[in-house]
Short mmCIF file of C-alpha atoms in Angstrom, two decimals:
data_model
loop_
_atom_site.label_atom_id
_atom_site.label_comp_id
_atom_site.label_asym_id
_atom_site.label_seq_id
_atom_site.Cartn_x
_atom_site.Cartn_y
_atom_site.Cartn_z
CA MET A 233 0.88 -7.06 35.29
CA ALA A 234 3.58 -4.40 35.86
CA ASP A 235 6.29 -7.01 35.21
CA ARG A 236 5.20 -7.26 31.56
CA LEU A 237 7.16 -5.48 28.87
CA VAL A 238 5.72 -2.69 26.74
CA CYS A 239 6.95 -1.48 23.37
CA ARG A 240 8.14 2.13 23.49
CA ASP A 241 7.24 2.55 19.81
CA CYS A 242 3.63 1.33 19.63
CA HIS A 243 2.78 1.02 23.40
CA ARG A 244 1.55 -2.56 22.94
CA VAL A 245 1.67 -4.67 26.14
CA GLN A 246 3.64 -7.80 25.29
CA GLY A 247 2.81 -11.40 26.15
CA ALA A 248 4.58 -12.99 29.12
CA GLU A 249 7.06 -14.90 26.93
CA ILE A 250 8.24 -11.89 24.85
CA GLU A 251 11.74 -10.68 25.75
CA SER A 252 13.49 -9.06 22.79
CA GLN A 253 11.08 -7.90 20.08
CA CYS A 254 7.57 -6.41 19.94
CA GLU A 255 4.99 -8.91 18.69
CA ALA A 256 3.01 -6.12 17.00
CA CYS A 257 5.48 -3.75 15.31
CA GLY A 258 8.77 -5.65 15.55
CA GLY A 259 10.44 -2.88 17.56
CA THR A 260 13.21 -3.75 20.01
CA ALA A 261 12.73 -0.86 22.45
CA LEU A 262 10.87 -2.72 25.23
CA THR A 263 10.52 -1.46 28.79
CA GLU A 264 9.04 -2.39 32.17
CA ASP A 265 8.58 1.31 33.01
CA TRP A 266 4.95 2.00 32.11
CA ALA A 267 1.65 2.88 33.77
CA GLY A 268 -2.00 2.15 33.05
CA TYR A 269 -3.40 0.25 30.12
CA VAL A 270 -6.43 0.10 27.91
CA VAL A 271 -7.88 -2.87 26.05
CA ILE A 272 -9.00 -1.96 22.55
CA ALA A 273 -11.33 -4.51 21.00
CA HIS A 274 -12.63 -2.59 17.97
CA PRO A 275 -10.08 0.05 16.97
CA GLU A 276 -12.10 1.07 13.93
CA ARG A 277 -14.94 2.27 16.24
CA SER A 278 -12.85 3.61 19.12
CA ASP A 279 -12.13 7.29 19.76
CA ILE A 280 -9.32 6.25 22.13
CA ALA A 281 -7.76 4.06 19.44
CA GLU A 282 -7.93 6.97 17.01
CA GLU A 283 -6.24 9.29 19.52
CA MET A 284 -3.52 6.70 20.22
CA GLU A 285 -3.19 5.86 16.48
CA VAL A 286 -3.95 2.19 17.19
CA THR A 287 -5.20 0.04 14.29
CA GLU A 288 -4.98 -3.46 15.79
CA PRO A 289 -6.98 -4.88 18.74
CA GLY A 290 -4.99 -5.54 21.92
CA LYS A 291 -3.73 -4.19 25.26
CA TYR A 292 -1.91 -0.87 25.14
CA ALA A 293 -0.07 1.10 27.82
CA LEU A 294 -1.27 4.63 28.44
CA LYS A 295 2.06 6.01 29.64
CA VAL A 296 5.44 4.62 28.62
CA ARG A 297 8.66 6.07 30.04
#
């Protein structure tokens, strides 16, 4: 999964076909340099989602360089 791109703005792990723009926030700062990820299914009930300021379900990188 390390070959997937991650948005530097919102930390969302992108789908395999994404190459130029984040599917969640529309940002163009994508990178392959990231580590760890968390899957957030119910952001409204998640302490981790609150800490990461995540409001949409999905896969998010924990550390983005």
